[in-house]
Tab-separated table of C-alpha atoms in Angstrom:
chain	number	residue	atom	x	y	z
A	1	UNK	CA	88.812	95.095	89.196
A	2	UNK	CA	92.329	95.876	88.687
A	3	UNK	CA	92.641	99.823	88.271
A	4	UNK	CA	91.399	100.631	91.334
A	5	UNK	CA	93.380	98.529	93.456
A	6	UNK	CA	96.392	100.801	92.174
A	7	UNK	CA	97.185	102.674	95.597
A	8	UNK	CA	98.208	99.397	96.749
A	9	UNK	CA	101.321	100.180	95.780
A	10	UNK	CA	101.684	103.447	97.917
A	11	UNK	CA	100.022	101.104	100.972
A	12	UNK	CA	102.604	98.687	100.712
A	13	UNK	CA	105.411	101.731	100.847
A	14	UNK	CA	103.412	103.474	103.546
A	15	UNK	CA	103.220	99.535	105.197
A	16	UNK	CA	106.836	98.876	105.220
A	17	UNK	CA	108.040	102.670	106.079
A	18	UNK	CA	105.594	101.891	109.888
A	19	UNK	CA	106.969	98.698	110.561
A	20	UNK	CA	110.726	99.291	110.034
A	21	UNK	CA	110.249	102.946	111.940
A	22	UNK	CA	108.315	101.344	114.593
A	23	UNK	CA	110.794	98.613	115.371
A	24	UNK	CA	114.108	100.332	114.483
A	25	UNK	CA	114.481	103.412	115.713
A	26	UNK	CA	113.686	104.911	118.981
A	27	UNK	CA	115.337	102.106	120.830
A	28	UNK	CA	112.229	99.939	121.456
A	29	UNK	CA	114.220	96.976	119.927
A	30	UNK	CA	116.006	96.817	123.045
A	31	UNK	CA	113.384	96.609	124.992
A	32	UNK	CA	111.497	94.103	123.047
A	33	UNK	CA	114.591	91.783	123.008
A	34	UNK	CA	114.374	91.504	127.000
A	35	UNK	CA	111.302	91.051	127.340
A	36	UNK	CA	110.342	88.742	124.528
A	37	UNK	CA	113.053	85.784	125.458
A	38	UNK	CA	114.543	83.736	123.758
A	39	UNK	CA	113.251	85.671	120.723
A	40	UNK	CA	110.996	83.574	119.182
A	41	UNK	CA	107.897	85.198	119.020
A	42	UNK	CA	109.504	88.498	118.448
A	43	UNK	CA	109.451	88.200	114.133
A	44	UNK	CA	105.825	87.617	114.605
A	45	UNK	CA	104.740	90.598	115.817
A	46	UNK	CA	106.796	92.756	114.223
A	47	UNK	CA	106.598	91.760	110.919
A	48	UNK	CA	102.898	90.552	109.854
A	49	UNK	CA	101.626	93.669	108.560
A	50	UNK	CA	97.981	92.583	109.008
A	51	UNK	CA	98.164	92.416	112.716
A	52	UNK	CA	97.422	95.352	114.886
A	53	UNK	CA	100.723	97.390	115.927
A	54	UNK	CA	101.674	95.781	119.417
A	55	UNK	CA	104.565	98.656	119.509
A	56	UNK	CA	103.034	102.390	120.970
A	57	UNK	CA	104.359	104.981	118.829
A	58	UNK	CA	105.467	107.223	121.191
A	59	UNK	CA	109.336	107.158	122.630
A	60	UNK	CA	107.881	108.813	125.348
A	61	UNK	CA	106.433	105.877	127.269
A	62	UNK	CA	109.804	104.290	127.236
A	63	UNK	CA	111.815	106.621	129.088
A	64	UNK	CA	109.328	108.121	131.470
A	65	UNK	CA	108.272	104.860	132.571
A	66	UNK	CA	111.095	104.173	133.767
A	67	UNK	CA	111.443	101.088	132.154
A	68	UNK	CA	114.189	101.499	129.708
A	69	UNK	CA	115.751	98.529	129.726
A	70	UNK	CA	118.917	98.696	127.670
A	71	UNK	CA	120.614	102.250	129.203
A	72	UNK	CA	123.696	102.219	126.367
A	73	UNK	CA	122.230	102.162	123.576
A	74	UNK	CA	124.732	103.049	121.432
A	75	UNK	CA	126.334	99.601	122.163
A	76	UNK	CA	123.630	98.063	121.015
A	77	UNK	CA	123.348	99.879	117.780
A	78	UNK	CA	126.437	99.020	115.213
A	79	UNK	CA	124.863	95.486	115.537
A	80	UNK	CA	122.063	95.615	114.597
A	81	UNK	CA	121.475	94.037	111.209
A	82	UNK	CA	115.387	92.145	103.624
A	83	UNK	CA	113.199	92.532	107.030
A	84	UNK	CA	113.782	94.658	109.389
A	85	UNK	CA	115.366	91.787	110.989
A	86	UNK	CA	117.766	90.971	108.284
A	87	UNK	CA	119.045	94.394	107.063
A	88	UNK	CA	121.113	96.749	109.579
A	89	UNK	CA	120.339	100.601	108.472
A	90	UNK	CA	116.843	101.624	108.523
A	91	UNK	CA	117.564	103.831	105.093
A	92	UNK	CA	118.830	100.787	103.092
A	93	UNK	CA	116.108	98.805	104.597
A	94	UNK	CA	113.147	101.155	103.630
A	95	UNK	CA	115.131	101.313	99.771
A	96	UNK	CA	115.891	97.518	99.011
A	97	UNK	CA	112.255	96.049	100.512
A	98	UNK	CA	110.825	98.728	98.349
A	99	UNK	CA	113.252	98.482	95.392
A	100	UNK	CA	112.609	94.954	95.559
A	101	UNK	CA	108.755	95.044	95.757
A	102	UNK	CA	108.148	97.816	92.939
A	103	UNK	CA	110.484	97.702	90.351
A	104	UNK	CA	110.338	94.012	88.725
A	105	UNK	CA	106.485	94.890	88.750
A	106	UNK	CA	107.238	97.857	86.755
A	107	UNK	CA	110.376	96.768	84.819
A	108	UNK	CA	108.089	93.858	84.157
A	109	UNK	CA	104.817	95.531	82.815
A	110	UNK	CA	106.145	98.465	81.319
A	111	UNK	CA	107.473	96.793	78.119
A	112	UNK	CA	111.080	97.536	78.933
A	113	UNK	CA	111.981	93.914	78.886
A	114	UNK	CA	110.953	91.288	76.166
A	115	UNK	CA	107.775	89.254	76.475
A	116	UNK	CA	109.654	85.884	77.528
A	117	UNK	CA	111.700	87.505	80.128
A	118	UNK	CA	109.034	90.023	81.596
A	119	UNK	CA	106.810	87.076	81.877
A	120	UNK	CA	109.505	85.158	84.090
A	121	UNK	CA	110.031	88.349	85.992
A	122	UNK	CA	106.328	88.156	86.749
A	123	UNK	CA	106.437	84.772	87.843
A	124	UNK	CA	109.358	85.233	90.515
A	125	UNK	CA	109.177	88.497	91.993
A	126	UNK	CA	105.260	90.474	91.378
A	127	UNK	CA	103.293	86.969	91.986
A	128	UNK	CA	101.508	88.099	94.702
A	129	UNK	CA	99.881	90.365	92.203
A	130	UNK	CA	97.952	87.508	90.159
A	131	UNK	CA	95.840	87.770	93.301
A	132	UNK	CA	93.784	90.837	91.502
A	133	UNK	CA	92.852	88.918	88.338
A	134	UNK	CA	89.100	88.576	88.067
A	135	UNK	CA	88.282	87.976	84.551
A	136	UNK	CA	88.858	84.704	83.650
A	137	UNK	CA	90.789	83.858	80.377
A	138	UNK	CA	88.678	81.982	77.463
A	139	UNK	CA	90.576	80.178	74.816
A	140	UNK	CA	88.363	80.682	71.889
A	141	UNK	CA	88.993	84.857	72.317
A	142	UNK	CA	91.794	86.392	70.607
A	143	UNK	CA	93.227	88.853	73.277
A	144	UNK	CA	95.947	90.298	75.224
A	145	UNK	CA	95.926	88.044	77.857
A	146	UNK	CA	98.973	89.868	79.607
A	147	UNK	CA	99.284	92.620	82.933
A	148	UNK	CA	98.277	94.864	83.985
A	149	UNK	CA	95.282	92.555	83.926
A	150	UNK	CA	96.420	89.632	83.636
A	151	UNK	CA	99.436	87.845	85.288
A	152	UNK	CA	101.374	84.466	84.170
A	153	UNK	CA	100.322	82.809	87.073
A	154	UNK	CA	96.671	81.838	88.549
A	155	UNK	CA	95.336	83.571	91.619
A	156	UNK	CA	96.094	80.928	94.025
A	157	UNK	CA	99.933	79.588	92.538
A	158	UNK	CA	100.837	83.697	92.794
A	159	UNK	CA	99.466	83.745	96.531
A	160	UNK	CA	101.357	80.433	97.312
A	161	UNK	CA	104.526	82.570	95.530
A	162	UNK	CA	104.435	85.029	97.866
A	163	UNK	CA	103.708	82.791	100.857
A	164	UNK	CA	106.870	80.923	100.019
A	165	UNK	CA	108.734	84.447	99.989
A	166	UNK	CA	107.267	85.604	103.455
A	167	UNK	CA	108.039	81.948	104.854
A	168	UNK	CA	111.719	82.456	103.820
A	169	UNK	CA	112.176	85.823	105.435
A	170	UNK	CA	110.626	84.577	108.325
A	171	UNK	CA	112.889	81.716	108.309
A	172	UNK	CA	115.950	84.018	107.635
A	173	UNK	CA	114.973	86.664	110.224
A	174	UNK	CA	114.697	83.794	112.945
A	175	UNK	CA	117.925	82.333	112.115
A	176	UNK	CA	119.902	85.299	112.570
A	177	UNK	CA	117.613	86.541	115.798
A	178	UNK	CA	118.968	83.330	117.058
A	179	UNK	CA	122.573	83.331	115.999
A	180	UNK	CA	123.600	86.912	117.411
A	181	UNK	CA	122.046	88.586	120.658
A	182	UNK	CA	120.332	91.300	119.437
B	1	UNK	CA	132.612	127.749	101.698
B	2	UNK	CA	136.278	126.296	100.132
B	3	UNK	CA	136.413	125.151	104.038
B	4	UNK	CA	133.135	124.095	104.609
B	5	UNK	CA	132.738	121.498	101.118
B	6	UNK	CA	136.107	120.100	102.621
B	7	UNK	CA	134.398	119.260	105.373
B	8	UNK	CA	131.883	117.962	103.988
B	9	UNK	CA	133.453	116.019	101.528
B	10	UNK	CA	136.116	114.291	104.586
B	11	UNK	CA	132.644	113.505	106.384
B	12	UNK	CA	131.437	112.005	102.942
B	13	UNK	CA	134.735	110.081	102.242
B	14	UNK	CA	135.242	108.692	105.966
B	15	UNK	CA	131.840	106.978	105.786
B	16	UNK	CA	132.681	103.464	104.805
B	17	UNK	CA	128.940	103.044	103.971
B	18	UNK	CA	128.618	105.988	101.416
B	19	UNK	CA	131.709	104.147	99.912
B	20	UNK	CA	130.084	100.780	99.673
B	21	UNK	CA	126.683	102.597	98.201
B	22	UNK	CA	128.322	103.957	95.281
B	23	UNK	CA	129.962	100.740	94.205
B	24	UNK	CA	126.566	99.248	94.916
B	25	UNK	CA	125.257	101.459	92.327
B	26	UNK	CA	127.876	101.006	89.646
B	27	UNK	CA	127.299	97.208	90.124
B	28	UNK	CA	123.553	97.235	90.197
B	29	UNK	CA	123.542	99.774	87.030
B	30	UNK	CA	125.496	97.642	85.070
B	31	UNK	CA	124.575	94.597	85.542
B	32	UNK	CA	120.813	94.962	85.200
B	33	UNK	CA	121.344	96.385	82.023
B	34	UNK	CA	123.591	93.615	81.048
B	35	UNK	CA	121.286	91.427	82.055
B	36	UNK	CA	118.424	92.823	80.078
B	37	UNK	CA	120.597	93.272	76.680
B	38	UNK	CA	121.456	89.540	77.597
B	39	UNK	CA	117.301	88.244	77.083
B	40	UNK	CA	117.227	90.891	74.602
B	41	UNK	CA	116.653	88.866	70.911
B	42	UNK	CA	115.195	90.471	67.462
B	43	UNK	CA	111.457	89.943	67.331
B	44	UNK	CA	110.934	89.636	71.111
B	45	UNK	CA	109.865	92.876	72.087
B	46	UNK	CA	106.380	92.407	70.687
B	47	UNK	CA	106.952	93.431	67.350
B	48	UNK	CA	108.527	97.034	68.465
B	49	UNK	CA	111.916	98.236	67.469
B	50	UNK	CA	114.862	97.646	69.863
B	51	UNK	CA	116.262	100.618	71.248
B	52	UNK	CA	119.782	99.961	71.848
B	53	UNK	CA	121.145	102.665	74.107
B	54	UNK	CA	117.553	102.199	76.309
B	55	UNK	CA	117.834	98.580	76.636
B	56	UNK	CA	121.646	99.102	77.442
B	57	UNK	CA	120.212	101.733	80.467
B	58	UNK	CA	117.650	99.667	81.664
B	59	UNK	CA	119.927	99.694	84.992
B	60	UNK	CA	119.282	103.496	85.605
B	61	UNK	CA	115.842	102.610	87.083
B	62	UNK	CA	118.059	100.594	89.881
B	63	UNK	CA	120.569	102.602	90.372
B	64	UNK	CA	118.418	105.313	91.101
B	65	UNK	CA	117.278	103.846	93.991
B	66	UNK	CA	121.051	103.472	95.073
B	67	UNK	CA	121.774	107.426	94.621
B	68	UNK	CA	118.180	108.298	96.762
B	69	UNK	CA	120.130	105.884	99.760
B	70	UNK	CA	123.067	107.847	99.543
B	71	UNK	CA	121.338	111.119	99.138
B	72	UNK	CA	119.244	110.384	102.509
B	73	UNK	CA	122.373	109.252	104.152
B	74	UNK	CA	123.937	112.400	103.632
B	75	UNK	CA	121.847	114.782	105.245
B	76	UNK	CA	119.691	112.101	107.772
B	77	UNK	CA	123.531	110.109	109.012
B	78	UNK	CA	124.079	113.830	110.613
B	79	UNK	CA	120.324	114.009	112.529
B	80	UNK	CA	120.413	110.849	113.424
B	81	UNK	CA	123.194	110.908	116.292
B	82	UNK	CA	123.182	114.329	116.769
B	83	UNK	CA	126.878	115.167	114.584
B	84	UNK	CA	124.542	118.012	113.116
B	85	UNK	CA	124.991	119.933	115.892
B	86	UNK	CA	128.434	119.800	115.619
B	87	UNK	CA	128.125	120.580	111.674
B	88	UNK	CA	125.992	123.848	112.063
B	89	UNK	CA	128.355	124.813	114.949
B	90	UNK	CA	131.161	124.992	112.669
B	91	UNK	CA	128.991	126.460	109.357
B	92	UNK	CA	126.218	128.573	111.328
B	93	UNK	CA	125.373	129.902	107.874
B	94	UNK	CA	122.467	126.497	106.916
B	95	UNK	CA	122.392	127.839	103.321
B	96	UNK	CA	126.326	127.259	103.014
B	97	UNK	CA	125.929	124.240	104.769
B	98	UNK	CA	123.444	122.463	102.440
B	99	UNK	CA	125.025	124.118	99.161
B	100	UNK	CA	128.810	122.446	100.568
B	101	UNK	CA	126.736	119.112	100.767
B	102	UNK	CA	124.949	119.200	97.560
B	103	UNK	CA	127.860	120.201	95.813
B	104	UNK	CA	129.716	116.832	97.160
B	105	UNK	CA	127.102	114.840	96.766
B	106	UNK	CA	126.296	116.445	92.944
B	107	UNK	CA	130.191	115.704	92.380
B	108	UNK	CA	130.390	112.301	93.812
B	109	UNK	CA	127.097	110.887	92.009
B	110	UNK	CA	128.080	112.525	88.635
B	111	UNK	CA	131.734	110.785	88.931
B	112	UNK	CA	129.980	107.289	90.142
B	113	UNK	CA	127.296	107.355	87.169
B	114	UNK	CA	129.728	107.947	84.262
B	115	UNK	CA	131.076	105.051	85.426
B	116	UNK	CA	127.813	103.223	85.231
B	117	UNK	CA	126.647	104.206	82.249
B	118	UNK	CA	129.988	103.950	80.246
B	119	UNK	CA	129.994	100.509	81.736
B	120	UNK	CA	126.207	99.600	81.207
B	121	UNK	CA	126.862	101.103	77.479
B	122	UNK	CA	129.780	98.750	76.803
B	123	UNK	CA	128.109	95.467	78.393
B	124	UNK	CA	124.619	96.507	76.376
B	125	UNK	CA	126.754	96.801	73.345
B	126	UNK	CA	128.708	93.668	73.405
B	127	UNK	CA	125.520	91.177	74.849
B	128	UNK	CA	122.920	92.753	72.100
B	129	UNK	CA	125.760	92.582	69.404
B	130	UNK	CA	125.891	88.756	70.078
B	131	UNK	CA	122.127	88.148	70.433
B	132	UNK	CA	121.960	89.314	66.715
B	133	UNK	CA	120.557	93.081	67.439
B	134	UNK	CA	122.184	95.489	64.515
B	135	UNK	CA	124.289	98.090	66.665
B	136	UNK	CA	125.802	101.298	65.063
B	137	UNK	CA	129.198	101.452	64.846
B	138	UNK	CA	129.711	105.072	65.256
B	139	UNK	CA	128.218	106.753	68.343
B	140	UNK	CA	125.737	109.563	67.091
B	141	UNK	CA	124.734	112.341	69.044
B	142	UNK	CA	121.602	110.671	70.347
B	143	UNK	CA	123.575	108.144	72.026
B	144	UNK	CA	125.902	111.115	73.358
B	145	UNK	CA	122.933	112.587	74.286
B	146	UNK	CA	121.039	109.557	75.778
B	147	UNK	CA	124.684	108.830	78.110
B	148	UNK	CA	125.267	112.133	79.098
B	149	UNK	CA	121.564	112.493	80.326
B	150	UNK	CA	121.145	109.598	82.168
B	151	UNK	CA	124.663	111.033	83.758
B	152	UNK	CA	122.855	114.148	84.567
B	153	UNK	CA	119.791	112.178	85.358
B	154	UNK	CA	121.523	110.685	88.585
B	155	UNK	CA	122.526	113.656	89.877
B	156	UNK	CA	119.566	115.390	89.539
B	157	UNK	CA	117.438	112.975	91.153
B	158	UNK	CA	120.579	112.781	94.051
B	159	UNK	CA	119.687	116.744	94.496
B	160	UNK	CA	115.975	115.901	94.452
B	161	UNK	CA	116.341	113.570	97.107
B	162	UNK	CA	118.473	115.346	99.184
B	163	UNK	CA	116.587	118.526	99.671
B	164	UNK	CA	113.186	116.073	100.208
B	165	UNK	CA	115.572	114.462	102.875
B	166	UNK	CA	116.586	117.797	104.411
B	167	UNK	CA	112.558	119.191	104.532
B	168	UNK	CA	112.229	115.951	106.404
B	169	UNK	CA	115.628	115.602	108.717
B	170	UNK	CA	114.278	111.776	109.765
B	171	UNK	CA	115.493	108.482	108.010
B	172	UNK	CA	113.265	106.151	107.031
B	173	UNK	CA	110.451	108.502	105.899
B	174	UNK	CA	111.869	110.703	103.599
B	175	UNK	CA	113.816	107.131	101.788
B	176	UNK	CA	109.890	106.079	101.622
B	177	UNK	CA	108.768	109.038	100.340
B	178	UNK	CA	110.995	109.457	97.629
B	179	UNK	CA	110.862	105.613	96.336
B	180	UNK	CA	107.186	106.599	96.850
B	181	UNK	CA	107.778	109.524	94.436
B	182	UNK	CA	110.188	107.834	92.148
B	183	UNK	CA	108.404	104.387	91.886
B	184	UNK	CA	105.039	105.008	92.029
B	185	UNK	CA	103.631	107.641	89.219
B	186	UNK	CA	105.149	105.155	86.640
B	187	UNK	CA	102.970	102.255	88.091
B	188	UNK	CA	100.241	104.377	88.187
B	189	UNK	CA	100.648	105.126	84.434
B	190	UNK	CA	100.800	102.123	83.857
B	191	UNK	CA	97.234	101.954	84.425
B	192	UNK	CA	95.803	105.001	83.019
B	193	UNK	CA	95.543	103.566	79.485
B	194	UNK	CA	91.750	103.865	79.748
B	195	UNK	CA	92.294	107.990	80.308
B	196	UNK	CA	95.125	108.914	77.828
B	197	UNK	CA	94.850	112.522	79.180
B	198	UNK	CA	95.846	111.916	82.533
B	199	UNK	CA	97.937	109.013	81.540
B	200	UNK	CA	99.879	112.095	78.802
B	201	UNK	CA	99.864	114.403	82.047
B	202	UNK	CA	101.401	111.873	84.388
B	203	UNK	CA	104.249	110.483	81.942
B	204	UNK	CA	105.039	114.558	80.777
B	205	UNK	CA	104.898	116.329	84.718
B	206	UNK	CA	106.309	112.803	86.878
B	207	UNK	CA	110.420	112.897	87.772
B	208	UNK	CA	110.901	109.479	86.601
B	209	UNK	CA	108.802	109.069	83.336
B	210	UNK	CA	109.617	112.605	81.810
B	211	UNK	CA	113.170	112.491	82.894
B	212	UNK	CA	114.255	108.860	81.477
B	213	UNK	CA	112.570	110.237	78.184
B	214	UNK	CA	116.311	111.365	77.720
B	215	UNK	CA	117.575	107.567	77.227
B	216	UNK	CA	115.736	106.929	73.885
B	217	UNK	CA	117.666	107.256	70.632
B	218	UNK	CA	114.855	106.031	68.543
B	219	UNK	CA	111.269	106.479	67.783
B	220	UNK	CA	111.526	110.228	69.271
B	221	UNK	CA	108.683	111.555	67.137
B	222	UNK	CA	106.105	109.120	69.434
B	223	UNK	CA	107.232	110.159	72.578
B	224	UNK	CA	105.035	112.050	74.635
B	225	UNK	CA	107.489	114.571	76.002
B	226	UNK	CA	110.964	115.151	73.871
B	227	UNK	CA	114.622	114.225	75.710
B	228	UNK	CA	115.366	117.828	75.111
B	229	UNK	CA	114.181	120.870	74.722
B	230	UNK	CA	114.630	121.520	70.897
């Protein structure tokens, strides 16, 4: 079951490259910040990849429409700030959540670091990974019981992992939405 | 051109991020590799002999992340608000234009990783000397070798990244794309071990897994593509 969910790996890339272009650039953050006050159910939209896009991708219905709401931009832009939410440049963005997504998985699998500490590594940062496992692991047989197939943790603790991680962000990203006013 | 890599190098140097990136890559460099000499004991690496100088580099695979952000910022910080306009004004000649910023950049990243691996070298040294790992004294051409590559290393994959960023002129994408490119053949062959001929062709012809084969000092003969050519 594992090997062929490996192009998760370029979804997730290709996953956070749409959401931090669709809510960065063209200016559409400005717009979404008047419309969506006080900025609580802004995170929510733009940052739960399963949910369909509620941004259009085109800049072009912005400023035909007529409905640009914030006309200086560029005042807008020095402040804006591991989400999209959190970080300020849409380059360092796009590097760290990607950075910090792929390489403990692969510093942790490849055999670079010793068993104890890959096996912590694991546990922290690619838990959302023990999701794949599929074939149980019986006591009586002698085997390799490590990843790629399988992971320190059980399916559900490395889900509940990950949960904890997006539930952070989330509570990070709506602290500072709230602190500053854009 | 004397002219034009001034330029580029005051529009480099005036950048306060570009600044802050480097040091973020000296940091990150060294002190992942510290911190993996630090958990690094005799007998835990699954019965396989520790590699000093790799264990010591282990930060490379962070800090190239770090170069590909500064690489991207150099060519996609002028699209972005227009300033290339400006830029190709002044140099109408493009191909003097991009050679003035690669040299810069190729200058700036070499200068930045000697720092980081001289540093990550020393920290690996020290940490795995006190965790009971046998260290050579004297520094043997393969370690020479393994330092100096990794130096070169950086800067090629800064020149990699740059002319990806410059095909693509936007911001975001080409950062993905090249993490993408970077990050994901070595997952990928991580997985082949049920096809050892594509898993041979993927850790020989990738950027990442054939050029990091220049860190290892020992255990060259099992390698499935040498440092060096011989």
């Amino acid at each position: 079951m594992r090997s062929p969910l490996t192009s998760l790996f370029a979804g997730i890339i290709h996953r956070i490259m749409h959401r931090t272009l669709a809510f960065h650039s063209r200016g559409w953050r400005d717009t979404s910040m008047l419309s969506c006050w006080p900025w609580g159910p802004l995170p929510r939209s733009t940052c739960l990849p399963s949910l369909p896009s509620r941004l259009p991708s085109n800049s072009s219905g912005v400023d035909g429409g007529g409905c640009r709401a914030a006309p200086d931009r560029a005042a807008w832009e020095p402040r804006h700030p591991i989400h999209t939410v959190v970080l300020s440049s849409s380059v360092v963005t796009v590097a760290a959540v990607i950075a910090a997504i792929v390489l403990p998985y692969i510093l942790g699998v490849s055999g670079v670091l010793p068993a104890s500490a890959a096996e912590w590594v694991l546990r922290v940062t690619a838990a959302g990974f023990a999701m794949e496992q599929s074939v149980p692991q019986y006591q009586q047989v002698v085997g390799h019981y490590g990843p790629p197939d399988y992971f320190p943790l059980g399916p559900g603790l490395g889900l509940a992992v990950l949960c904890a991680y997006a539930l952070a962000a989330f509570a990070l990203a709506t602290w500072r939405l709230r602190r500053r006013d854009a | 051109m004397t002219s034009t890599v001034r330029a580029e190098w005051t529009k480099l140097r005036t950048e306060p991020m570009n600044v802050a990136v480097l040091a973020a890559m000296c940091v990150l460099t060294v002190a992942v590799g510290a911190a993996t000499a630090a958990v690094t004991r005799c007998g835990g690496g699954a019965g396989r002999a520790i590699d000093p100088t790799r264990v010591s580099l282990t930060g490379i695979e962070v800090g190239q992340a770090v170069v590909a952000v500064l690489a991207v910022l150099v060519i996609s910080g002028e699209y972005s608000p227009g300033m290339i306009r400006v830029t190709l004004t002044a140099t109408p000649r493009r191909w003097t234009m991009l050679a003035a910023k690669a040299a810069v950049l190729t200058g700036l990243v070499l200068a930045a990783s000697v720092v980081a691996v001289g540093g990550s070298l020393a920290a690996g040294r020290l940490l795995l000397a006190g965790n009971g790992v046998i260290v050579a004294h004297a520094i043997t051409g393969a370690v020479v070798r393994a330092a100096a590559g990794s130096v070169l290393y950086l800067a090629l994959i800064g020149l990699l990244i740059l002319g990806i960023a410059t095909i693509v002129r936007d911001s975001a994408a080409p950062t993905g794309a090249v993490l993408g490119i970077l990050y994901v053949p070595p997952a990928i062959a991580l997985f082949l071990g049920s096809d050892p001929a594509w898993q041979r062709w993927v850790e020989r012809y990738t950027p990442v897994n054939a050029g990091l084969a220049i860190l290892n000092t020992t255990g060259l003969r099992h390698l499935v593509i040498s440092p060096w050519p011989a």
